[in-house]
XYZ file of C-alpha atoms in Angstrom:
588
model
C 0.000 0.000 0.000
C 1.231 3.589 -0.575
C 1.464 6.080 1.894
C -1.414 8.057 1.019
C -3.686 4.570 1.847
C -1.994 4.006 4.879
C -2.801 7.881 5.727
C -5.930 7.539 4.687
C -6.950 4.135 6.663
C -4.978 6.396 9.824
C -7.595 9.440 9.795
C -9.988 7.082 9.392
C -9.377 5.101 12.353
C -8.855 8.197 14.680
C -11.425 10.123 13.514
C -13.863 7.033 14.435
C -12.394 6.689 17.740
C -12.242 10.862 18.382
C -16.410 10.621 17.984
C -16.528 7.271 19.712
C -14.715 9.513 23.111
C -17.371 12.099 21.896
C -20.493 10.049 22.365
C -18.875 8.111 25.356
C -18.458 11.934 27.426
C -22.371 12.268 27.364
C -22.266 11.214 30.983
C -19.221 12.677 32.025
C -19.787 16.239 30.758
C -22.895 15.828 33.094
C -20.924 15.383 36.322
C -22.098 11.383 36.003
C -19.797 8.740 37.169
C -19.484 5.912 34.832
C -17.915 2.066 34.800
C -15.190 1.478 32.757
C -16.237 0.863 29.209
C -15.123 0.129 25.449
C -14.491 2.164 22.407
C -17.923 1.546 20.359
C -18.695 -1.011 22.704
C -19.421 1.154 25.762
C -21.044 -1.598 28.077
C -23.360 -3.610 25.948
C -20.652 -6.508 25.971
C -21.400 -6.703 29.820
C -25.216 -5.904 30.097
C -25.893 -9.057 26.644
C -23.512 -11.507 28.339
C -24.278 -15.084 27.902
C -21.748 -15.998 30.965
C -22.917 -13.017 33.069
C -26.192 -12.644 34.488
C -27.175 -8.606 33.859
C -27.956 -8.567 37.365
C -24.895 -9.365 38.700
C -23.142 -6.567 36.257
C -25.538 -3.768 37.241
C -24.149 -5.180 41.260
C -21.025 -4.251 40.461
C -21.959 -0.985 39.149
C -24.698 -0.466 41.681
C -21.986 -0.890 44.644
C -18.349 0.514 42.990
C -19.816 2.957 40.580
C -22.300 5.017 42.544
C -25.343 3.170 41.208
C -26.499 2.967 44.204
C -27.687 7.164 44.137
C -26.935 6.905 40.203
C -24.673 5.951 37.576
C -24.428 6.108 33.830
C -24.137 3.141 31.053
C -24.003 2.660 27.441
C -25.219 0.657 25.219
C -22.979 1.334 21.782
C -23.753 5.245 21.997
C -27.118 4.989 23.625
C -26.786 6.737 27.276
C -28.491 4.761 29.853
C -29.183 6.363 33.385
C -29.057 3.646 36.307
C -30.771 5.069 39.417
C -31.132 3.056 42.806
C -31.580 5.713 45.279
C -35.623 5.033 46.287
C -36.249 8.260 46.759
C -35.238 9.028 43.605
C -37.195 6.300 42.237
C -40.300 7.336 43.940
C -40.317 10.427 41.838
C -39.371 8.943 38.811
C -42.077 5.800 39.007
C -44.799 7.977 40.780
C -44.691 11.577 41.745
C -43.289 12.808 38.235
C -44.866 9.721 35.993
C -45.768 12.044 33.998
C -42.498 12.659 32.539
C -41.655 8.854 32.374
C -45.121 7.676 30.953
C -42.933 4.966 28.201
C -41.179 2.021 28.659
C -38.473 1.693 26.327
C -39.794 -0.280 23.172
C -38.409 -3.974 22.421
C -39.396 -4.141 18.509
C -39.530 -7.139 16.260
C -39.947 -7.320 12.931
C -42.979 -5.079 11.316
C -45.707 -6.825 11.260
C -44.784 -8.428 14.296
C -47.556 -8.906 17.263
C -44.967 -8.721 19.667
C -45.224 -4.585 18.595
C -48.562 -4.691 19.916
C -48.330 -5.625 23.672
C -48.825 -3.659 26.197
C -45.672 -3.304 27.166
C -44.507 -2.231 23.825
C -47.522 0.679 23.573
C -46.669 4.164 24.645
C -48.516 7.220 24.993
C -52.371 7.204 24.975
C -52.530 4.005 23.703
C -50.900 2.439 26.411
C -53.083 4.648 28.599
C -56.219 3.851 26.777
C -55.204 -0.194 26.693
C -54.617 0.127 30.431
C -57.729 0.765 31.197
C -59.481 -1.496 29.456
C -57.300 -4.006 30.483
C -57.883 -3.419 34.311
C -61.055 -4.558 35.178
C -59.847 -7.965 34.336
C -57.836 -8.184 37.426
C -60.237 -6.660 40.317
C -61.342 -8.188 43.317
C -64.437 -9.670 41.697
C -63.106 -11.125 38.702
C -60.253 -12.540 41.371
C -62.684 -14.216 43.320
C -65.126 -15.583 40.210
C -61.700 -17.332 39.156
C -60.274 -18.485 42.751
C -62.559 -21.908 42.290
C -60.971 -22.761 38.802
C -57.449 -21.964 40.675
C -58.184 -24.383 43.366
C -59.161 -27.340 40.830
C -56.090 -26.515 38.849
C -54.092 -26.477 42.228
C -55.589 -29.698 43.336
C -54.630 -31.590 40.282
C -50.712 -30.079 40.725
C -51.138 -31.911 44.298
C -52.035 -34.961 43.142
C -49.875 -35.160 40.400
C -46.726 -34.134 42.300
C -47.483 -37.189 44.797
C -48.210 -39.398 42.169
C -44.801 -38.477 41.042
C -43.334 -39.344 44.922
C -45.032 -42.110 45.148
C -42.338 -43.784 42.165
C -39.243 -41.507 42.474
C -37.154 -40.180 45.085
C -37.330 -36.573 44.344
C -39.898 -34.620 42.463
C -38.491 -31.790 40.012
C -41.606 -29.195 41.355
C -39.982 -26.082 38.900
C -41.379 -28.479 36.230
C -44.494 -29.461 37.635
C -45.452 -25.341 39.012
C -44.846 -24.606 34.855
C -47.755 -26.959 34.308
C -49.628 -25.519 37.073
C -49.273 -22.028 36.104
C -49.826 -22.837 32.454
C -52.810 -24.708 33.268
C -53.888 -21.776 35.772
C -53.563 -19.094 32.863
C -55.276 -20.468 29.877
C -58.164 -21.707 32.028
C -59.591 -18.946 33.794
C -58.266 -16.427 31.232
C -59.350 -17.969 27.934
C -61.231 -21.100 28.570
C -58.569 -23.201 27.084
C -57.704 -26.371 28.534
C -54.121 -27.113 28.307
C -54.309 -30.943 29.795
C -50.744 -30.066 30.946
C -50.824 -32.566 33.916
C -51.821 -35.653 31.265
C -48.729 -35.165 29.013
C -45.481 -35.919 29.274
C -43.880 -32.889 27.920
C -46.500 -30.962 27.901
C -47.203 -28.697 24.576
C -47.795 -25.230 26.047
C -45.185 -25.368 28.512
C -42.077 -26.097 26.488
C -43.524 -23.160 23.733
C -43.745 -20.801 26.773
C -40.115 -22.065 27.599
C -39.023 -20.937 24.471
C -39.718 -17.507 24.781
C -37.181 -16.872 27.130
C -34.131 -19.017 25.848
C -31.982 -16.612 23.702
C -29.196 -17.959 21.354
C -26.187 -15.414 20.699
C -27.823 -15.422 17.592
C -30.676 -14.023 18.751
C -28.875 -11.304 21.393
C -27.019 -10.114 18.012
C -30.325 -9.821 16.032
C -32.450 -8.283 18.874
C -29.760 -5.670 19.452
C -29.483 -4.824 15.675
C -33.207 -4.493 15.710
C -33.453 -1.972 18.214
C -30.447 -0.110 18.168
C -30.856 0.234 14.329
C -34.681 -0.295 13.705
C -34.296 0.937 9.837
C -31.431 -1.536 9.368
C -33.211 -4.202 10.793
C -36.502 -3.430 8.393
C -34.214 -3.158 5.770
C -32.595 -6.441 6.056
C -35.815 -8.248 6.639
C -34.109 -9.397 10.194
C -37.052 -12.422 11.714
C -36.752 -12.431 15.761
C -40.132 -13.894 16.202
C -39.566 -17.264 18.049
C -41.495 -20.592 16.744
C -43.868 -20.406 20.451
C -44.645 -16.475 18.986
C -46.652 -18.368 15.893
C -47.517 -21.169 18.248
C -49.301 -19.096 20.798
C -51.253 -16.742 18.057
C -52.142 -20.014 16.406
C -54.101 -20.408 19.797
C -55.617 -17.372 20.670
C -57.099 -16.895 17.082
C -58.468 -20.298 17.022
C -59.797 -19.312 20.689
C -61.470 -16.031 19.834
C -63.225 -17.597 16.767
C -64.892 -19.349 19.145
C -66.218 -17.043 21.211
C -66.943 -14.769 18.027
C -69.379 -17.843 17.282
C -71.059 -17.225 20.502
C -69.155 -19.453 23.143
C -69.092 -16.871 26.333
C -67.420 -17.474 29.863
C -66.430 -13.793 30.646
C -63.310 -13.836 31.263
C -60.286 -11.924 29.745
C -60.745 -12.722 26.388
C -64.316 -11.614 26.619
C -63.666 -8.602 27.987
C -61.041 -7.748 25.493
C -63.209 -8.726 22.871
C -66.393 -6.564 24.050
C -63.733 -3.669 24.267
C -63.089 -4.095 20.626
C -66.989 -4.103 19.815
C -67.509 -1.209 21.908
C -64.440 0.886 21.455
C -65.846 4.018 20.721
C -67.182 4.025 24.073
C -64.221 3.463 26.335
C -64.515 3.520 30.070
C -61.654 4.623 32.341
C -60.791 1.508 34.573
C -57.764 2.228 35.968
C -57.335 4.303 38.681
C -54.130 5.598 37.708
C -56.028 7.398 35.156
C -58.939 8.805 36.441
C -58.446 12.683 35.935
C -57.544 14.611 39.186
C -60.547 16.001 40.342
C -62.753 12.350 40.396
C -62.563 10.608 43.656
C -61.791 7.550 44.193
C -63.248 6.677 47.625
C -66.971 6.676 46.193
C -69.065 3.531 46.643
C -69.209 0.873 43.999
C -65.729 1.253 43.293
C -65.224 -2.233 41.613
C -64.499 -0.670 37.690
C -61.533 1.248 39.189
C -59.355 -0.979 41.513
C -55.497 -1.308 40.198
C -52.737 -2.196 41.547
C -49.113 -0.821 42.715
C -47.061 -3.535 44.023
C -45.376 -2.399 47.033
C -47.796 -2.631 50.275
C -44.425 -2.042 52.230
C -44.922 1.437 51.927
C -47.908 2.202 53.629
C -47.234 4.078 57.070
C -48.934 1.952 59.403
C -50.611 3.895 61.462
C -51.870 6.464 58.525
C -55.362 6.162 57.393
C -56.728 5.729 53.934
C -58.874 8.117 54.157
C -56.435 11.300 54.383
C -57.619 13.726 51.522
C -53.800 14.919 51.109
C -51.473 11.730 50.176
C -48.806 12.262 48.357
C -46.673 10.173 50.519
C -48.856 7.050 50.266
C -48.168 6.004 46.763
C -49.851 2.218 47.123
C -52.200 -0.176 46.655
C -52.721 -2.605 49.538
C -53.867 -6.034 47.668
C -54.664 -8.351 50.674
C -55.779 -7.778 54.428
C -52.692 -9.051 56.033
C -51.239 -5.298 55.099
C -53.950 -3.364 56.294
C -53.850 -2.813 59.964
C -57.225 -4.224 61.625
C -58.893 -0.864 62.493
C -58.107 1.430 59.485
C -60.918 2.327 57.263
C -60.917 2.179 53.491
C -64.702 4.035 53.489
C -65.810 1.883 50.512
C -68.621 -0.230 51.995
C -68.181 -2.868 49.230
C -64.079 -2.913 48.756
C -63.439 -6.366 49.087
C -61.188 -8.132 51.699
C -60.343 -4.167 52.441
C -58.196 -3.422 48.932
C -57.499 -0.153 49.519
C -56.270 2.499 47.278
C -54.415 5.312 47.494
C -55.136 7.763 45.308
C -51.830 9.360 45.493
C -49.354 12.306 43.871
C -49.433 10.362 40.888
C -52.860 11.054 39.301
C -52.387 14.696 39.320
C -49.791 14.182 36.737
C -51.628 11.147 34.490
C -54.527 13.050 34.394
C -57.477 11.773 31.996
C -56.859 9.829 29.242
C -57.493 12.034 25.923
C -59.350 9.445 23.915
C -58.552 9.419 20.319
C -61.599 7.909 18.570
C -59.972 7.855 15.323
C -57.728 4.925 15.879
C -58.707 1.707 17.155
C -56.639 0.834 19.630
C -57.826 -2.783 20.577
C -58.028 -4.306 16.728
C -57.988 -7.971 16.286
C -53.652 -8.137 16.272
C -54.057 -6.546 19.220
C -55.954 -8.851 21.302
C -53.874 -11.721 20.023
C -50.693 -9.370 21.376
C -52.144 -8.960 24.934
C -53.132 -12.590 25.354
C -50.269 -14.409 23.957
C -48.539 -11.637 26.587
C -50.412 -12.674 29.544
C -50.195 -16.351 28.695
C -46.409 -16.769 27.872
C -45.076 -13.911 30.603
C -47.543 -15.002 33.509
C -46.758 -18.730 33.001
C -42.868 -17.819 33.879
C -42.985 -15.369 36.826
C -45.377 -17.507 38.536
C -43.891 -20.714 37.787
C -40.489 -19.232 39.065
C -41.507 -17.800 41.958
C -43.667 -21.395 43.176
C -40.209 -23.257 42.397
C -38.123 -20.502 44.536
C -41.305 -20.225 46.840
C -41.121 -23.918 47.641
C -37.141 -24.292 48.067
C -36.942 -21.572 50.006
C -39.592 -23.507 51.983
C -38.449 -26.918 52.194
C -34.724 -25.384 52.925
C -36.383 -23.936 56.233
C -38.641 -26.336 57.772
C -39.898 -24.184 60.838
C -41.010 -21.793 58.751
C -42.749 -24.385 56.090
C -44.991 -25.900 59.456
C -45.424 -22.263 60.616
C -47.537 -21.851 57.323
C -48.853 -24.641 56.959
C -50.162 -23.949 60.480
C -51.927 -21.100 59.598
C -53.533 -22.538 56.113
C -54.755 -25.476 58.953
C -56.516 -21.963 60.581
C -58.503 -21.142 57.594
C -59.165 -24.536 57.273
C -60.623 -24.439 60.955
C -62.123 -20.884 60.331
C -63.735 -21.352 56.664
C -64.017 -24.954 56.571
C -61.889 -24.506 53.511
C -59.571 -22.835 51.821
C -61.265 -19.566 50.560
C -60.644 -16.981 48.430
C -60.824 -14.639 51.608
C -59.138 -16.586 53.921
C -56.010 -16.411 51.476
C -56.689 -12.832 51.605
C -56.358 -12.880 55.643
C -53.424 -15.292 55.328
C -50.435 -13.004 56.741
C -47.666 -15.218 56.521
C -48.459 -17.156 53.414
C -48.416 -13.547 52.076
C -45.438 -12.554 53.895
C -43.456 -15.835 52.680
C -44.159 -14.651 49.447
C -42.842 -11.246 49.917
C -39.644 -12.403 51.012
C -38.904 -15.099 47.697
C -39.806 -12.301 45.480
C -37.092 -10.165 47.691
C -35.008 -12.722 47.033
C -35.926 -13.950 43.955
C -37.835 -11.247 41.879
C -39.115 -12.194 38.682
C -37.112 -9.320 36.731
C -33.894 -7.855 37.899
C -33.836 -4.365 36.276
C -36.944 -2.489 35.205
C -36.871 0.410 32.832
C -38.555 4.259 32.248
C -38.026 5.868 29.132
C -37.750 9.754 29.904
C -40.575 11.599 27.926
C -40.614 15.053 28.725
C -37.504 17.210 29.850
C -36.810 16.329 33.684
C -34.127 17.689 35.901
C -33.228 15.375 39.202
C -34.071 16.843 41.820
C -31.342 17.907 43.946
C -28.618 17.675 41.171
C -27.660 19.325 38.073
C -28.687 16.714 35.731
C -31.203 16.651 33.377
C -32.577 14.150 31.248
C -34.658 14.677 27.862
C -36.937 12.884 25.833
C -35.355 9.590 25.234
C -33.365 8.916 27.534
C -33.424 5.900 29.319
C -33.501 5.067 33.325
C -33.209 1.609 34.120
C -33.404 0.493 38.056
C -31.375 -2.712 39.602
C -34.473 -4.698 41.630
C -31.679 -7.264 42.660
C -29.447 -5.359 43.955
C -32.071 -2.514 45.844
C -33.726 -6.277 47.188
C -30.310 -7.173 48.544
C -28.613 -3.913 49.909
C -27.682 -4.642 53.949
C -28.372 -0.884 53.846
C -32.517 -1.781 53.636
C -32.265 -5.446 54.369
C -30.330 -6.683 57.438
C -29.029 -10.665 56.418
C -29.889 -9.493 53.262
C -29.138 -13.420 51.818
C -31.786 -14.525 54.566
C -35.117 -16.601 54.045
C -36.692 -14.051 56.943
C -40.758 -13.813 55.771
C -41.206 -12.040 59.011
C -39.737 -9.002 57.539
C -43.144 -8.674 55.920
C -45.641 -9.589 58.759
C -47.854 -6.068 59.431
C -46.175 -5.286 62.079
C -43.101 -5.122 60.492
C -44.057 -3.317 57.668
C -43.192 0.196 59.013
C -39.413 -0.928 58.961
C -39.303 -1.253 55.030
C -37.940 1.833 53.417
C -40.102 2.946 50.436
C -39.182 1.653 46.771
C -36.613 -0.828 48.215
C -39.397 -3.420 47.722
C -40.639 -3.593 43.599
C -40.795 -6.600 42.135
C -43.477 -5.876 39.852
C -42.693 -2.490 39.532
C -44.444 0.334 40.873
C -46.328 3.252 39.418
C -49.487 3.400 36.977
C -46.862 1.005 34.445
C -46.502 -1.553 37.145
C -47.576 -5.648 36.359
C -51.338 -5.357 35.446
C -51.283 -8.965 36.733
C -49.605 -8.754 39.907
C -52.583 -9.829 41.767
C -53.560 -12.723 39.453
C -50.053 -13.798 39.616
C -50.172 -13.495 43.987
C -53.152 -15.416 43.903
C -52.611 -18.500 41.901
C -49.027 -18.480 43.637
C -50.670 -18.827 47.029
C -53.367 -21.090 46.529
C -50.758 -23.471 44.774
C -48.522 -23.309 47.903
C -51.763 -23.519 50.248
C -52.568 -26.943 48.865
C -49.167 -28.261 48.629
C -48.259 -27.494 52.372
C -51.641 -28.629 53.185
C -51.273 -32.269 51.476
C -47.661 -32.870 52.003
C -44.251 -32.169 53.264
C -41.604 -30.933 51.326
C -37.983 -31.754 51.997
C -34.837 -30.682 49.565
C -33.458 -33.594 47.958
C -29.628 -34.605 49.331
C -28.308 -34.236 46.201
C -30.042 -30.839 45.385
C -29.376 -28.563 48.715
C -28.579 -25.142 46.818
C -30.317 -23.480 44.108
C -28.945 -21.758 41.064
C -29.986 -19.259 38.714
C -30.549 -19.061 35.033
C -28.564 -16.328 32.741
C -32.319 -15.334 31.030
C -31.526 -11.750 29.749
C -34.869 -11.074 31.095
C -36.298 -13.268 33.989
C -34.630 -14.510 36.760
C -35.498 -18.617 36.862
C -33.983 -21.569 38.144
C -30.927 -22.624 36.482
C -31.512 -26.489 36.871
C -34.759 -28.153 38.057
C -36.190 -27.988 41.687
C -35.818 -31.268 43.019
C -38.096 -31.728 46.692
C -38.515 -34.893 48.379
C -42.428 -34.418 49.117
C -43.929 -36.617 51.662
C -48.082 -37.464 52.092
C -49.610 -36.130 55.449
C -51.960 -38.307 56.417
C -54.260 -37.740 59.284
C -52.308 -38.739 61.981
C -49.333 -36.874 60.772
C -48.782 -33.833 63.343
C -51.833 -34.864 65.251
């Protein structure tokens, strides 16, 4: 080569890397400390790693990097704004929502349902979707399914001790996948799955697919959304098989109810929305504009949930006009102290809601009747979303639920104690005495401390917002992600923060929490619209288990590892339990 080539290829290379430092000082010219990062790279080589969990790379930078109050990450040029100081977070996910309505969209190729899910809509639609989604997950609708959950529970029971009967251990992660899949399409969409009578059951190992990426796909997903146009243009697929597989379903499902087959459930709801969506109605009370109260009678359209009953003051009422510091939703009556009123006469097992800072900002929702936001894509979108994402958080947490359980055996017989209560109070287990049940609840408090379902959540800045008490400002954009793990395991909230302690959660303990320390389905008006279906199926599941049998960990199986999912946090290898029949003279 001459010299002018080698000159040439020279410039070329520096002037690359000079705007490569130039991108890379986005944080740094903001007064932002930052990890250590590579030239183009920045720190997307650490947050995709298939040998890293992201969790345990946004630890690092959560405890040497200031992420902690907050730190700044990049992904290629993108800046990314970690924040895990709660208060912080409290602003972000509820006092100022309004300038953090988005999530960051996850896009797939155009045509793509995936594009349609909630959690991919932003703006009004999202808002609009919301609230038609809502009602679906009240008290009412919660209690018209809790029968369906118990037969689907009771036929997990007697599976699993079929199963102990023959072997020496039962693999339970397995068997609460069934469950859970079972659970979903049943009371949701009338579809019987028949996951208990197959041996590798159909549904399950689709839903399993989801969440198994191949470096492949890491490359191709990152392409997509760091270069959307590129991606279009080179006709990139990202679509897994169980995407096809699970629309397949859903169509075939709402044909039949188009031909007159009613249960009124979610799909019915969704599908009356479409047929009467030029008359929405506002469901959700994160959405109700400011000057509508929420404490008026008949309340049932407008319960929601935000996930975090930890940060209710316990000895502040409900009722307090002014209460901007009470940014919850209490979904069970083990965190509501005995004598505090919720002044709904019909608010069942006393949800209460807290109509908080953050509906001054949402305001109403301005309804745009020109577009249709619930078309027929759409409802395939929301229910292959509810059945493939609510089949692995709730399997997950049953298999950590039940390690956790059989790895401390005083606490395991203190709960199965109490479900023996409701038992002796109801004559049964009951929807409301699962509401009452305080340390069933609190046991599952603690495993999602532990072991939340998702490890970072994520705001996408949508109006110009300076931190309060710094000189940073974000803009439209920009994205704040939050570490759940590492806020869920900071000594500085949690003392033994590695400890199974469920008391931690009991009522009385509640006032110890620190705010936004707790959030593992989010928090906010864009937390999990199916937290409380998700709470409930987990506890009657773990109800009936404790109730039938003891569970012991296997000798060979005495510590539990986690998967590397780039998005869910799930056992790495199967939960194996010894499970053991109580019979009638078994603990008197």
């Amino acid at each position: 080569m001459g010299v002018e080539v080698w000159l040439l290829v020279a410039g070329v290379v520096m002037a690359a890397w000079a705007y490569s430092r130039w991108r890379h000082s986005y944080w740094s010219s903001r007064g932002v400390s930052t990890p250590p990062y590579l030239p183009f790279l920045g720190h997307i080589h650490k947050i995709l790693s298939l040998s890293q969990s992201r969790w345990h790379y946004f630890d690092e930078v959560y405890h040497k990097y200031g992420g902690s109050t907050f730190s700044g990450l990049y992904e290629l040029f993108h800046p990314v704004l970690m924040i895990g100081d709660p208060d912080l977070l409290k602003n972000i996910l509820v006092k100022d929502f309004d300038h953090f309505v988005d999530r960051r969209k996850f896009l797939s190729e155009e045509g793509s349902i995936s594009n349609e899910m909630l959690i991919n809509l932003t703006g009004d639609e999202w808002k609009t979707l919301r609230g038609i989604m809502s009602p679906t997950f009240t008290s009412g609708k919660m209690r018209s399914m809790f029968p369906l959950m118990c037969e689907k529970a009771d036929a997990l029971v007697s599976f699993s001790l079929k199963e102990a009967a023959n072997k020496p251990f039962v693999d339970m992660k397995v068997n609460f996948g069934r469950f859970a899949m079972d659970t979903i399409a049943s009371c949701a969409f009338g579809i019987e799955c028949n996951s208990f009578k197959s041996e590798v059951p159909e549904f399950s190992k689709y839903a399993d697919m989801f969440f198994n990426f191949s470096f492949l796909t890491i490359i191709k997903f990152t392409l997509f959304n760091m270069f959307p146009t590129i991606g279009n243009a080179l006709r990139i697929k990202i679509d897994s098989p169980c995407t096809k597989f699970f629309s397949n379903v859903v169509e075939e499902t709402i044909a039949a109810r188009n031909a007159g087959q009613r249960r009124g459930d979610y799909l019915d709801l969704l599908l009356d929305a479409r047929a009467d969506v030029n008359h929405p109605i506002i469901t959700d009370t994160s959405i109700v504009p400011h000057n509508q109260s929420t404490t008026t009678q008949g309340q049932t359209a407008q319960e929601t949930i935000i996930t975090d009953t930890s940060i209710v003051p316990h000895n502040q009422s409900t009722t307090t006009q002014d209460r901007t510091a009470q940014e919850t939703i209490i979904t069970d009556t083990s965190t509501v102290p005995h004598n505090q009123s919720t002044t709904t006469q019909d608010r069942t097992a006393q949800e209460t809601i807290s109509h908080d800072s953050f509906v001054t900002n949402v305001n109403s929702i301005p309804v745009n009747h020109s577009k249709q936001v619930l078309t027929s894509k759409s409802i395939v979108a929301q229910s292959v979303l509810f059945l493939v994402a609510g089949y692995d958080t709730t399997a997950s947490t049953l298999a950590f639920s039940s390690f956790l359980l059989a790895k401390h055996p005083i606490h395991q017989q203190r709960l199965r104690e109490e479900i023996k209560q409701i038992i002796h109070e109801y004559g049964d287990i009951t929807y409301q005495g699962i509401m009452e049940a305080k340390f069933l609840n609190a046991c599952l408090m603690e495993t999602l401390r532990l072991y939340p379902p998702s490890t970072f959540e994520e705001r996408q800045c949508t109006k110009t917002y300076k931190i309060p008490g710094t000189e940073v400002t974000l803009h439209p954009g920009d994205v704040v992600t939050y570490p759940l793990w590492s806020l869920h395991h900071d000594p500085r909230y949690w003392p033994e923060p590695e400890e199974f302690q469920p008391d931690r959660f009991l009522p009385e303990n509640k006032p110890n929490i620190t705010s936004f320390t707790h959030i593992p389905f989010g928090m906010g008006p864009r937390n999990c619209i199916g937290m409380r279906f998700a709470l409930m199926e987990a506890k009657v599941a773990l109800a009936k288990l404790l109730l039938a049998a003891e569970i012991h960990l296997d000798k060979n199986h005495t510590e539990l590892k986690t998967g590397k999912s780039l998005l869910v946090l799930r056992p790495d290898e199967g939960v194996n339990l010894v499970i053991t029949p109580i019979t009638s003279n078994t603990h008197g």
